[in-house]
C-alpha cells in the first residue's frame, strides 16, 4: 500500500468545496427513481441519464471531485463509444465504485440488515482499479426502532466495513466508509445522535483492529437529524451543532475528509445543513457532500427521460452542485436558491 497516494486521493475527494456525486444506484434503486419520472428502466436510459451528468462540464470540473459508479456503469460506454469512466476523467473528476452487494437480513436480529459482498472482493478490486476506480464505497445500514439497533447489528456491520476498508487499501483504492443510520423512524435528533455515536465508535474501533490507515479513508456518515416521522423537528443550526459535536467526539483528525450522505433530506435541507456546519468552522477534517438524491432529484425531474430536456437537466445539476460546493465552503445563502427559481 502506498499511503501517501491514498491520502492524496482522499484529500482530492473532499477539498476546496468539491464533493462527490453518488451515482451508484443499483438497477433496482434507479428503477424507483425512474418510476417517479415515468421513465423506463432500460440499460440505454440508465446510460443516457448518467452520460448527461458526466458531460455537464461546468458541474463536473468546478464542483464535483469524484463520482461513485455502479458495476454496470463502470464498464458502460457513452452513445459515441467513449467509456463513461473516460468522460469523468476528462472532466477532471475521480471515478469510484460501489463494491458492496446490498443487504440481507441479519440472522437472529429481526428487522436488521448486514451488508454483503466481502467474499469475492479481493478478486474484484484489482479489476476495478484497472478500469480506473481510485476509490470505493461500502454502505452499512443501521435502523432505529423499537429495541433496535442491536449490538449484533452494530458490531457485525462495523466489522464488515473495516474488512472492506482494509481490502481496498491493500489494492490502492481509497475506501469510503459509510455507516448510515437511517432517518426513516419516529426517533428524535438526540436518539439519532446516540445511535450514530455508538456506530461511529464501533466503526473506528474495528478500523483500528484491522489496521486500516485513517489517512487513506473518507468517512461518509449521516447527519444528526430527527426521523422523518418524528414530531420533534430540529432547526438547521441544531442539526449543524449536534453533528459537528458528534463528529469531533468520534472521528480522529487523521481522517482527511468527511462527505455526508443526504439520506432522504430535501435538496435544500442537505445544502443548508452542510453550509451551517462549515460556517461553524475550525474543523480538523474537510466537510463536504457525497449526495445521491439531494444532487440528482432536480436533474432527474427536469430530464424525465426525454432527450429534448437534457439541457434543462444539466442546468439543474449545475445549480445543485454549485449550491453544495458553496455549502462545503460555508458560503451558501438561501436567497441563491430563490434567485435560481
Ligand atoms: P443519498 O444522498 O441519496 O442518501 O445517497 C448517498 C449514497 O451513496 C447512499 O449510499
PDB file of C-alpha atoms in Angstrom, residues 35-321:
ATOM      1  CA  UNK A  35     -40.654   5.301 -11.956  1.00  0.00           C
ATOM      2  CA  UNK A  36     -41.068   8.732 -10.346  1.00  0.00           C
ATOM      3  CA  UNK A  37     -40.338  10.409 -13.703  1.00  0.00           C
ATOM      4  CA  UNK A  38     -42.276   7.848 -15.794  1.00  0.00           C
ATOM      5  CA  UNK A  39     -39.102   6.626 -17.496  1.00  0.00           C
ATOM      6  CA  UNK A  40     -38.495   3.014 -18.426  1.00  0.00           C
ATOM      7  CA  UNK A  41     -35.583   1.384 -16.584  1.00  0.00           C
ATOM      8  CA  UNK A  42     -33.593   0.185 -19.612  1.00  0.00           C
ATOM      9  CA  UNK A  43     -29.828  -0.045 -19.939  1.00  0.00           C
ATOM     10  CA  UNK A  44     -29.880   2.702 -22.594  1.00  0.00           C
ATOM     11  CA  UNK A  45     -31.919   5.047 -20.411  1.00  0.00           C
ATOM     12  CA  UNK A  46     -29.598   4.468 -17.466  1.00  0.00           C
ATOM     13  CA  UNK A  47     -26.646   5.244 -19.720  1.00  0.00           C
ATOM     14  CA  UNK A  48     -28.240   8.332 -21.291  1.00  0.00           C
ATOM     15  CA  UNK A  49     -29.118   9.707 -17.883  1.00  0.00           C
ATOM     16  CA  UNK A  50     -25.666   9.185 -16.407  1.00  0.00           C
ATOM     17  CA  UNK A  51     -23.962  10.371 -19.573  1.00  0.00           C
ATOM     18  CA  UNK A  52     -25.828  13.670 -19.416  1.00  0.00           C
ATOM     19  CA  UNK A  53     -24.482  14.262 -15.917  1.00  0.00           C
ATOM     20  CA  UNK A  54     -20.903  13.269 -16.720  1.00  0.00           C
ATOM     21  CA  UNK A  55     -20.984  15.586 -19.757  1.00  0.00           C
ATOM     22  CA  UNK A  56     -22.082  18.573 -17.669  1.00  0.00           C
ATOM     23  CA  UNK A  57     -18.666  20.235 -17.892  1.00  0.00           C
ATOM     24  CA  UNK A  58     -19.354  23.165 -15.571  1.00  0.00           C
ATOM     25  CA  UNK A  59     -20.557  20.981 -12.692  1.00  0.00           C
ATOM     26  CA  UNK A  60     -18.019  18.221 -13.167  1.00  0.00           C
ATOM     27  CA  UNK A  61     -14.971  20.475 -13.497  1.00  0.00           C
ATOM     28  CA  UNK A  62     -15.768  23.025 -10.802  1.00  0.00           C
ATOM     29  CA  UNK A  63     -17.874  21.351  -8.143  1.00  0.00           C
ATOM     30  CA  UNK A  64     -17.554  17.561  -8.355  1.00  0.00           C
ATOM     31  CA  UNK A  65     -14.409  15.804  -7.143  1.00  0.00           C
ATOM     32  CA  UNK A  66     -15.463  12.240  -7.837  1.00  0.00           C
ATOM     33  CA  UNK A  67     -18.317  10.028  -8.974  1.00  0.00           C
ATOM     34  CA  UNK A  68     -19.415   6.778  -7.341  1.00  0.00           C
ATOM     35  CA  UNK A  69     -20.418   4.337 -10.072  1.00  0.00           C
ATOM     36  CA  UNK A  70     -22.387   1.114 -10.017  1.00  0.00           C
ATOM     37  CA  UNK A  71     -20.857  -2.011 -11.573  1.00  0.00           C
ATOM     38  CA  UNK A  72     -22.875  -1.648 -14.798  1.00  0.00           C
ATOM     39  CA  UNK A  73     -21.774   1.957 -15.313  1.00  0.00           C
ATOM     40  CA  UNK A  74     -18.053   1.431 -14.818  1.00  0.00           C
ATOM     41  CA  UNK A  75     -17.997  -0.840 -17.886  1.00  0.00           C
ATOM     42  CA  UNK A  76     -20.510   1.181 -19.908  1.00  0.00           C
ATOM     43  CA  UNK A  77     -19.801   3.347 -22.951  1.00  0.00           C
ATOM     44  CA  UNK A  78     -21.388   6.662 -23.915  1.00  0.00           C
ATOM     45  CA  UNK A  79     -23.510   6.796 -27.054  1.00  0.00           C
ATOM     46  CA  UNK A  80     -20.433   7.739 -29.128  1.00  0.00           C
ATOM     47  CA  UNK A  81     -18.433   4.808 -27.748  1.00  0.00           C
ATOM     48  CA  UNK A  82     -16.343   6.724 -25.177  1.00  0.00           C
ATOM     49  CA  UNK A  83     -16.185   4.814 -21.884  1.00  0.00           C
ATOM     50  CA  UNK A  84     -18.184   6.677 -19.221  1.00  0.00           C
ATOM     51  CA  UNK A  85     -15.134   6.435 -16.945  1.00  0.00           C
ATOM     52  CA  UNK A  86     -13.182   8.446 -19.549  1.00  0.00           C
ATOM     53  CA  UNK A  87     -15.824  11.193 -19.535  1.00  0.00           C
ATOM     54  CA  UNK A  88     -15.395  11.514 -15.780  1.00  0.00           C
ATOM     55  CA  UNK A  89     -11.603  11.563 -16.015  1.00  0.00           C
ATOM     56  CA  UNK A  90     -11.658  14.096 -18.865  1.00  0.00           C
ATOM     57  CA  UNK A  91     -13.738  16.402 -16.669  1.00  0.00           C
ATOM     58  CA  UNK A  92     -11.010  16.191 -14.030  1.00  0.00           C
ATOM     59  CA  UNK A  93     -13.049  14.110 -11.572  1.00  0.00           C
ATOM     60  CA  UNK A  94     -12.098  10.785  -9.999  1.00  0.00           C
ATOM     61  CA  UNK A  95     -14.060   7.619 -10.788  1.00  0.00           C
ATOM     62  CA  UNK A  96     -15.112   5.454  -7.851  1.00  0.00           C
ATOM     63  CA  UNK A  97     -17.111   2.256  -7.484  1.00  0.00           C
ATOM     64  CA  UNK A  98     -19.744   0.898  -5.123  1.00  0.00           C
ATOM     65  CA  UNK A  99     -18.491  -2.561  -4.188  1.00  0.00           C
ATOM     66  CA  UNK A 100     -20.983  -3.760  -1.616  1.00  0.00           C
ATOM     67  CA  UNK A 101     -23.651  -6.125  -2.893  1.00  0.00           C
ATOM     68  CA  UNK A 102     -26.556  -4.725  -0.924  1.00  0.00           C
ATOM     69  CA  UNK A 103     -28.012  -6.034   2.308  1.00  0.00           C
ATOM     70  CA  UNK A 104     -29.584  -9.243   3.648  1.00  0.00           C
ATOM     71  CA  UNK A 105     -31.445  -9.854   6.898  1.00  0.00           C
ATOM     72  CA  UNK A 106     -29.059 -10.337   9.815  1.00  0.00           C
ATOM     73  CA  UNK A 107     -29.784 -13.720  11.428  1.00  0.00           C
ATOM     74  CA  UNK A 108     -31.332 -13.612  14.925  1.00  0.00           C
ATOM     75  CA  UNK A 109     -31.873  -9.854  14.623  1.00  0.00           C
ATOM     76  CA  UNK A 110     -35.408  -9.226  13.350  1.00  0.00           C
ATOM     77  CA  UNK A 111     -35.653  -6.103  11.219  1.00  0.00           C
ATOM     78  CA  UNK A 112     -31.889  -5.620  10.954  1.00  0.00           C
ATOM     79  CA  UNK A 113     -29.548  -5.922   7.993  1.00  0.00           C
ATOM     80  CA  UNK A 114     -25.989  -6.890   7.211  1.00  0.00           C
ATOM     81  CA  UNK A 115     -24.161  -5.668   4.112  1.00  0.00           C
ATOM     82  CA  UNK A 116     -22.966  -8.397   1.744  1.00  0.00           C
ATOM     83  CA  UNK A 117     -20.080  -8.616  -0.727  1.00  0.00           C
ATOM     84  CA  UNK A 118     -16.842  -9.483   1.071  1.00  0.00           C
ATOM     85  CA  UNK A 119     -16.248 -12.978  -0.328  1.00  0.00           C
ATOM     86  CA  UNK A 120     -15.130 -12.107  -3.876  1.00  0.00           C
ATOM     87  CA  UNK A 121     -13.892  -8.617  -3.052  1.00  0.00           C
ATOM     88  CA  UNK A 122     -10.133  -9.417  -3.202  1.00  0.00           C
ATOM     89  CA  UNK A 123     -10.653 -10.591  -6.820  1.00  0.00           C
ATOM     90  CA  UNK A 124     -12.951  -7.741  -7.862  1.00  0.00           C
ATOM     91  CA  UNK A 125     -10.908  -4.799  -6.546  1.00  0.00           C
ATOM     92  CA  UNK A 126      -7.903  -5.136  -8.898  1.00  0.00           C
ATOM     93  CA  UNK A 127     -10.315  -5.211 -11.869  1.00  0.00           C
ATOM     94  CA  UNK A 128     -11.994  -2.032 -10.729  1.00  0.00           C
ATOM     95  CA  UNK A 129      -8.607  -0.383 -10.234  1.00  0.00           C
ATOM     96  CA  UNK A 130      -7.652  -1.350 -13.768  1.00  0.00           C
ATOM     97  CA  UNK A 131     -10.920   0.142 -15.026  1.00  0.00           C
ATOM     98  CA  UNK A 132      -9.962   3.463 -13.395  1.00  0.00           C
ATOM     99  CA  UNK A 133     -11.549   3.381  -9.937  1.00  0.00           C
ATOM    100  CA  UNK A 134      -9.409   5.125  -7.332  1.00  0.00           C
ATOM    101  CA  UNK A 135     -11.946   4.922  -4.534  1.00  0.00           C
ATOM    102  CA  UNK A 136     -14.762   2.614  -3.493  1.00  0.00           C
ATOM    103  CA  UNK A 137     -17.875   2.689  -1.354  1.00  0.00           C
ATOM    104  CA  UNK A 138     -19.484   0.247   1.078  1.00  0.00           C
ATOM    105  CA  UNK A 139     -22.703   1.169   2.863  1.00  0.00           C
ATOM    106  CA  UNK A 140     -23.774  -0.330   6.169  1.00  0.00           C
ATOM    107  CA  UNK A 141     -27.370   0.305   7.206  1.00  0.00           C
ATOM    108  CA  UNK A 142     -28.478   0.794  10.790  1.00  0.00           C
ATOM    109  CA  UNK A 143     -32.153   1.349  11.531  1.00  0.00           C
ATOM    110  CA  UNK A 144     -33.609   2.916  14.685  1.00  0.00           C
ATOM    111  CA  UNK A 145     -36.834   1.427  16.043  1.00  0.00           C
ATOM    112  CA  UNK A 146     -38.354  -0.451  18.984  1.00  0.00           C
ATOM    113  CA  UNK A 147     -35.448  -2.407  20.510  1.00  0.00           C
ATOM    114  CA  UNK A 148     -33.079  -1.733  17.609  1.00  0.00           C
ATOM    115  CA  UNK A 149     -30.307  -1.337  16.704  1.00  0.00           C
ATOM    116  CA  UNK A 150     -28.883  -4.356  18.479  1.00  0.00           C
ATOM    117  CA  UNK A 151     -25.204  -4.576  19.333  1.00  0.00           C
ATOM    118  CA  UNK A 152     -25.065  -7.551  16.960  1.00  0.00           C
ATOM    119  CA  UNK A 153     -26.081  -5.307  14.039  1.00  0.00           C
ATOM    120  CA  UNK A 154     -23.693  -2.529  15.039  1.00  0.00           C
ATOM    121  CA  UNK A 155     -20.688  -4.781  15.584  1.00  0.00           C
ATOM    122  CA  UNK A 156     -21.130  -7.072  12.555  1.00  0.00           C
ATOM    123  CA  UNK A 157     -21.660  -4.116  10.224  1.00  0.00           C
ATOM    124  CA  UNK A 158     -18.676  -2.232  11.655  1.00  0.00           C
ATOM    125  CA  UNK A 159     -16.566  -5.365  11.263  1.00  0.00           C
ATOM    126  CA  UNK A 160     -17.591  -5.736   7.610  1.00  0.00           C
ATOM    127  CA  UNK A 161     -16.872  -2.053   6.927  1.00  0.00           C
ATOM    128  CA  UNK A 162     -13.354  -2.460   8.293  1.00  0.00           C
ATOM    129  CA  UNK A 163     -12.776  -5.710   6.361  1.00  0.00           C
ATOM    130  CA  UNK A 164     -13.803  -3.897   3.181  1.00  0.00           C
ATOM    131  CA  UNK A 165     -11.650  -0.848   4.002  1.00  0.00           C
ATOM    132  CA  UNK A 166      -8.537  -2.929   4.630  1.00  0.00           C
ATOM    133  CA  UNK A 167      -9.024  -4.831   1.360  1.00  0.00           C
ATOM    134  CA  UNK A 168      -9.458  -1.564  -0.568  1.00  0.00           C
ATOM    135  CA  UNK A 169      -6.266  -0.073   0.814  1.00  0.00           C
ATOM    136  CA  UNK A 170      -4.342  -3.263   0.024  1.00  0.00           C
ATOM    137  CA  UNK A 171      -5.451  -2.701  -3.583  1.00  0.00           C
ATOM    138  CA  UNK A 172      -4.530   1.009  -3.606  1.00  0.00           C
ATOM    139  CA  UNK A 173      -8.176   2.126  -3.533  1.00  0.00           C
ATOM    140  CA  UNK A 174      -9.482   4.706  -1.034  1.00  0.00           C
ATOM    141  CA  UNK A 175     -12.431   3.247   0.883  1.00  0.00           C
ATOM    142  CA  UNK A 176     -15.441   5.452   1.535  1.00  0.00           C
ATOM    143  CA  UNK A 177     -16.599   4.080   4.875  1.00  0.00           C
ATOM    144  CA  UNK A 178     -20.359   4.598   5.075  1.00  0.00           C
ATOM    145  CA  UNK A 179     -22.112   3.601   8.291  1.00  0.00           C
ATOM    146  CA  UNK A 180     -25.585   5.002   7.587  1.00  0.00           C
ATOM    147  CA  UNK A 181     -28.047   5.436  10.434  1.00  0.00           C
ATOM    148  CA  UNK A 182     -31.386   5.746   8.631  1.00  0.00           C
ATOM    149  CA  UNK A 183     -33.746   8.677   9.138  1.00  0.00           C
ATOM    150  CA  UNK A 184     -36.881   6.615   8.487  1.00  0.00           C
ATOM    151  CA  UNK A 185     -38.227   6.295  12.028  1.00  0.00           C
ATOM    152  CA  UNK A 186     -40.059   8.277  14.680  1.00  0.00           C
ATOM    153  CA  UNK A 187     -36.907   8.958  16.726  1.00  0.00           C
ATOM    154  CA  UNK A 188     -35.739  12.479  17.536  1.00  0.00           C
ATOM    155  CA  UNK A 189     -32.356  14.054  16.823  1.00  0.00           C
ATOM    156  CA  UNK A 190     -30.950  13.048  20.217  1.00  0.00           C
ATOM    157  CA  UNK A 191     -31.716   9.380  19.591  1.00  0.00           C
ATOM    158  CA  UNK A 192     -30.073   9.709  16.178  1.00  0.00           C
ATOM    159  CA  UNK A 193     -27.065  11.223  17.959  1.00  0.00           C
ATOM    160  CA  UNK A 194     -26.766   8.328  20.420  1.00  0.00           C
ATOM    161  CA  UNK A 195     -27.081   5.587  17.809  1.00  0.00           C
ATOM    162  CA  UNK A 196     -24.715   7.308  15.364  1.00  0.00           C
ATOM    163  CA  UNK A 197     -22.196   7.803  18.164  1.00  0.00           C
ATOM    164  CA  UNK A 198     -22.282   4.099  19.005  1.00  0.00           C
ATOM    165  CA  UNK A 199     -21.952   3.116  15.344  1.00  0.00           C
ATOM    166  CA  UNK A 200     -19.061   5.523  14.690  1.00  0.00           C
ATOM    167  CA  UNK A 201     -17.178   4.496  17.849  1.00  0.00           C
ATOM    168  CA  UNK A 202     -17.547   0.830  16.892  1.00  0.00           C
ATOM    169  CA  UNK A 203     -16.533   1.501  13.288  1.00  0.00           C
ATOM    170  CA  UNK A 204     -13.334   3.333  14.253  1.00  0.00           C
ATOM    171  CA  UNK A 205     -12.523   0.609  16.778  1.00  0.00           C
ATOM    172  CA  UNK A 206     -12.801  -2.017  14.018  1.00  0.00           C
ATOM    173  CA  UNK A 207     -10.792   0.125  11.604  1.00  0.00           C
ATOM    174  CA  UNK A 208      -8.074   0.230  14.251  1.00  0.00           C
ATOM    175  CA  UNK A 209      -8.181  -3.513  14.969  1.00  0.00           C
ATOM    176  CA  UNK A 210      -7.952  -4.258  11.264  1.00  0.00           C
ATOM    177  CA  UNK A 211      -5.042  -1.839  10.730  1.00  0.00           C
ATOM    178  CA  UNK A 212      -6.808   0.497   8.341  1.00  0.00           C
ATOM    179  CA  UNK A 213      -4.812   3.718   7.828  1.00  0.00           C
ATOM    180  CA  UNK A 214      -7.165   6.582   8.646  1.00  0.00           C
ATOM    181  CA  UNK A 215      -5.176   8.981   6.444  1.00  0.00           C
ATOM    182  CA  UNK A 216      -6.369   6.943   3.460  1.00  0.00           C
ATOM    183  CA  UNK A 217     -10.129   6.779   4.018  1.00  0.00           C
ATOM    184  CA  UNK A 218     -13.118   9.068   3.547  1.00  0.00           C
ATOM    185  CA  UNK A 219     -15.948   8.803   6.092  1.00  0.00           C
ATOM    186  CA  UNK A 220     -19.496   9.053   4.761  1.00  0.00           C
ATOM    187  CA  UNK A 221     -21.838   9.474   7.709  1.00  0.00           C
ATOM    188  CA  UNK A 222     -25.410  10.589   8.192  1.00  0.00           C
ATOM    189  CA  UNK A 223     -26.068  13.918   9.870  1.00  0.00           C
ATOM    190  CA  UNK A 224     -27.750  14.140  13.273  1.00  0.00           C
ATOM    191  CA  UNK A 225     -31.356  14.629  12.184  1.00  0.00           C
ATOM    192  CA  UNK A 226     -34.728  13.544  13.585  1.00  0.00           C
ATOM    193  CA  UNK A 227     -36.500  10.628  11.893  1.00  0.00           C
ATOM    194  CA  UNK A 228     -38.934  11.597   9.143  1.00  0.00           C
ATOM    195  CA  UNK A 229     -41.881  10.533  11.311  1.00  0.00           C
ATOM    196  CA  UNK A 230     -40.659  12.366  14.411  1.00  0.00           C
ATOM    197  CA  UNK A 231     -42.903  15.028  15.902  1.00  0.00           C
ATOM    198  CA  UNK A 232     -39.804  16.885  17.139  1.00  0.00           C
ATOM    199  CA  UNK A 233     -38.260  18.867  14.316  1.00  0.00           C
ATOM    200  CA  UNK A 234     -34.736  20.268  14.518  1.00  0.00           C
ATOM    201  CA  UNK A 235     -33.544  23.641  13.228  1.00  0.00           C
ATOM    202  CA  UNK A 236     -30.681  23.919  10.746  1.00  0.00           C
ATOM    203  CA  UNK A 237     -28.448  25.295  13.493  1.00  0.00           C
ATOM    204  CA  UNK A 238     -29.333  22.437  15.873  1.00  0.00           C
ATOM    205  CA  UNK A 239     -28.538  19.804  13.239  1.00  0.00           C
ATOM    206  CA  UNK A 240     -25.244  21.519  12.429  1.00  0.00           C
ATOM    207  CA  UNK A 241     -24.142  21.911  16.040  1.00  0.00           C
ATOM    208  CA  UNK A 242     -25.095  18.360  17.060  1.00  0.00           C
ATOM    209  CA  UNK A 243     -23.458  16.815  14.005  1.00  0.00           C
ATOM    210  CA  UNK A 244     -20.200  18.730  14.484  1.00  0.00           C
ATOM    211  CA  UNK A 245     -20.129  17.884  18.207  1.00  0.00           C
ATOM    212  CA  UNK A 246     -20.689  14.206  17.430  1.00  0.00           C
ATOM    213  CA  UNK A 247     -18.059  14.037  14.696  1.00  0.00           C
ATOM    214  CA  UNK A 248     -15.488  15.778  16.881  1.00  0.00           C
ATOM    215  CA  UNK A 249     -16.125  13.193  19.585  1.00  0.00           C
ATOM    216  CA  UNK A 250     -15.839  10.203  17.244  1.00  0.00           C
ATOM    217  CA  UNK A 251     -13.685  10.931  14.178  1.00  0.00           C
ATOM    218  CA  UNK A 252      -9.914  11.255  14.597  1.00  0.00           C
ATOM    219  CA  UNK A 253      -8.263  14.235  12.926  1.00  0.00           C
ATOM    220  CA  UNK A 254      -6.149  11.813  10.886  1.00  0.00           C
ATOM    221  CA  UNK A 255      -9.181  11.285   8.621  1.00  0.00           C
ATOM    222  CA  UNK A 256      -8.701  13.745   5.720  1.00  0.00           C
ATOM    223  CA  UNK A 257     -12.316  14.227   4.806  1.00  0.00           C
ATOM    224  CA  UNK A 258     -15.918  13.568   5.697  1.00  0.00           C
ATOM    225  CA  UNK A 259     -18.506  13.509   2.898  1.00  0.00           C
ATOM    226  CA  UNK A 260     -22.110  13.278   4.060  1.00  0.00           C
ATOM    227  CA  UNK A 261     -24.911  11.243   2.541  1.00  0.00           C
ATOM    228  CA  UNK A 262     -28.222  13.083   2.118  1.00  0.00           C
ATOM    229  CA  UNK A 263     -30.329  10.169   3.336  1.00  0.00           C
ATOM    230  CA  UNK A 264     -33.746  11.489   2.339  1.00  0.00           C
ATOM    231  CA  UNK A 265     -33.337  15.134   3.360  1.00  0.00           C
ATOM    232  CA  UNK A 266     -34.744  17.656   0.899  1.00  0.00           C
ATOM    233  CA  UNK A 267     -32.246  19.172  -1.526  1.00  0.00           C
ATOM    234  CA  UNK A 268     -32.208  22.474   0.278  1.00  0.00           C
ATOM    235  CA  UNK A 269     -32.014  20.974   3.779  1.00  0.00           C
ATOM    236  CA  UNK A 270     -28.999  18.898   2.797  1.00  0.00           C
ATOM    237  CA  UNK A 271     -27.309  22.033   1.480  1.00  0.00           C
ATOM    238  CA  UNK A 272     -28.290  24.257   4.421  1.00  0.00           C
ATOM    239  CA  UNK A 273     -27.056  21.724   6.990  1.00  0.00           C
ATOM    240  CA  UNK A 274     -23.687  21.299   5.280  1.00  0.00           C
ATOM    241  CA  UNK A 275     -23.308  25.052   4.987  1.00  0.00           C
ATOM    242  CA  UNK A 276     -24.142  25.665   8.668  1.00  0.00           C
ATOM    243  CA  UNK A 277     -21.535  23.107   9.729  1.00  0.00           C
ATOM    244  CA  UNK A 278     -18.844  24.704   7.612  1.00  0.00           C
ATOM    245  CA  UNK A 279     -19.830  28.131   8.953  1.00  0.00           C
ATOM    246  CA  UNK A 280     -19.030  26.810  12.451  1.00  0.00           C
ATOM    247  CA  UNK A 281     -15.531  26.294  11.073  1.00  0.00           C
ATOM    248  CA  UNK A 282     -12.265  25.270  12.739  1.00  0.00           C
ATOM    249  CA  UNK A 283     -12.798  21.624  11.891  1.00  0.00           C
ATOM    250  CA  UNK A 284      -9.986  19.045  11.787  1.00  0.00           C
ATOM    251  CA  UNK A 285     -11.240  17.462   8.520  1.00  0.00           C
ATOM    252  CA  UNK A 286     -12.729  18.680   5.233  1.00  0.00           C
ATOM    253  CA  UNK A 287     -16.530  18.516   5.415  1.00  0.00           C
ATOM    254  CA  UNK A 288     -18.306  18.065   2.106  1.00  0.00           C
ATOM    255  CA  UNK A 289     -21.105  16.206   0.330  1.00  0.00           C
ATOM    256  CA  UNK A 290     -21.453  12.781  -1.250  1.00  0.00           C
ATOM    257  CA  UNK A 291     -25.096  13.129  -2.182  1.00  0.00           C
ATOM    258  CA  UNK A 292     -27.230  10.868  -4.304  1.00  0.00           C
ATOM    259  CA  UNK A 293     -30.797  12.065  -4.072  1.00  0.00           C
ATOM    260  CA  UNK A 294     -30.035  15.647  -2.960  1.00  0.00           C
ATOM    261  CA  UNK A 295     -27.906  16.188  -6.095  1.00  0.00           C
ATOM    262  CA  UNK A 296     -29.961  14.235  -8.590  1.00  0.00           C
ATOM    263  CA  UNK A 297     -33.633  14.707  -7.750  1.00  0.00           C
ATOM    264  CA  UNK A 298     -33.788  18.055  -9.599  1.00  0.00           C
ATOM    265  CA  UNK A 299     -31.924  16.960 -12.752  1.00  0.00           C
ATOM    266  CA  UNK A 300     -33.921  13.722 -12.893  1.00  0.00           C
ATOM    267  CA  UNK A 301     -37.187  15.618 -12.768  1.00  0.00           C
ATOM    268  CA  UNK A 302     -36.017  18.101 -15.391  1.00  0.00           C
ATOM    269  CA  UNK A 303     -34.865  15.289 -17.695  1.00  0.00           C
ATOM    270  CA  UNK A 304     -37.883  12.981 -17.315  1.00  0.00           C
ATOM    271  CA  UNK A 305     -36.387  10.570 -19.825  1.00  0.00           C
ATOM    272  CA  UNK A 306     -36.576  12.967 -22.794  1.00  0.00           C
ATOM    273  CA  UNK A 307     -33.585  13.892 -24.975  1.00  0.00           C
ATOM    274  CA  UNK A 308     -35.122  17.329 -25.515  1.00  0.00           C
ATOM    275  CA  UNK A 309     -34.737  18.035 -21.783  1.00  0.00           C
ATOM    276  CA  UNK A 310     -31.011  17.292 -21.493  1.00  0.00           C
ATOM    277  CA  UNK A 311     -30.097  20.996 -21.358  1.00  0.00           C
ATOM    278  CA  UNK A 312     -32.609  21.684 -18.578  1.00  0.00           C
ATOM    279  CA  UNK A 313     -31.407  18.640 -16.644  1.00  0.00           C
ATOM    280  CA  UNK A 314     -27.795  19.784 -16.940  1.00  0.00           C
ATOM    281  CA  UNK A 315     -28.742  23.275 -15.741  1.00  0.00           C
ATOM    282  CA  UNK A 316     -30.496  21.751 -12.718  1.00  0.00           C
ATOM    283  CA  UNK A 317     -27.447  19.596 -11.977  1.00  0.00           C
ATOM    284  CA  UNK A 318     -25.088  22.594 -12.218  1.00  0.00           C
ATOM    285  CA  UNK A 319     -27.272  24.546  -9.825  1.00  0.00           C
ATOM    286  CA  UNK A 320     -27.437  21.820  -7.152  1.00  0.00           C
ATOM    287  CA  UNK A 321     -23.736  21.015  -7.479  1.00  0.00           C
TER     288      UNK A 321
END
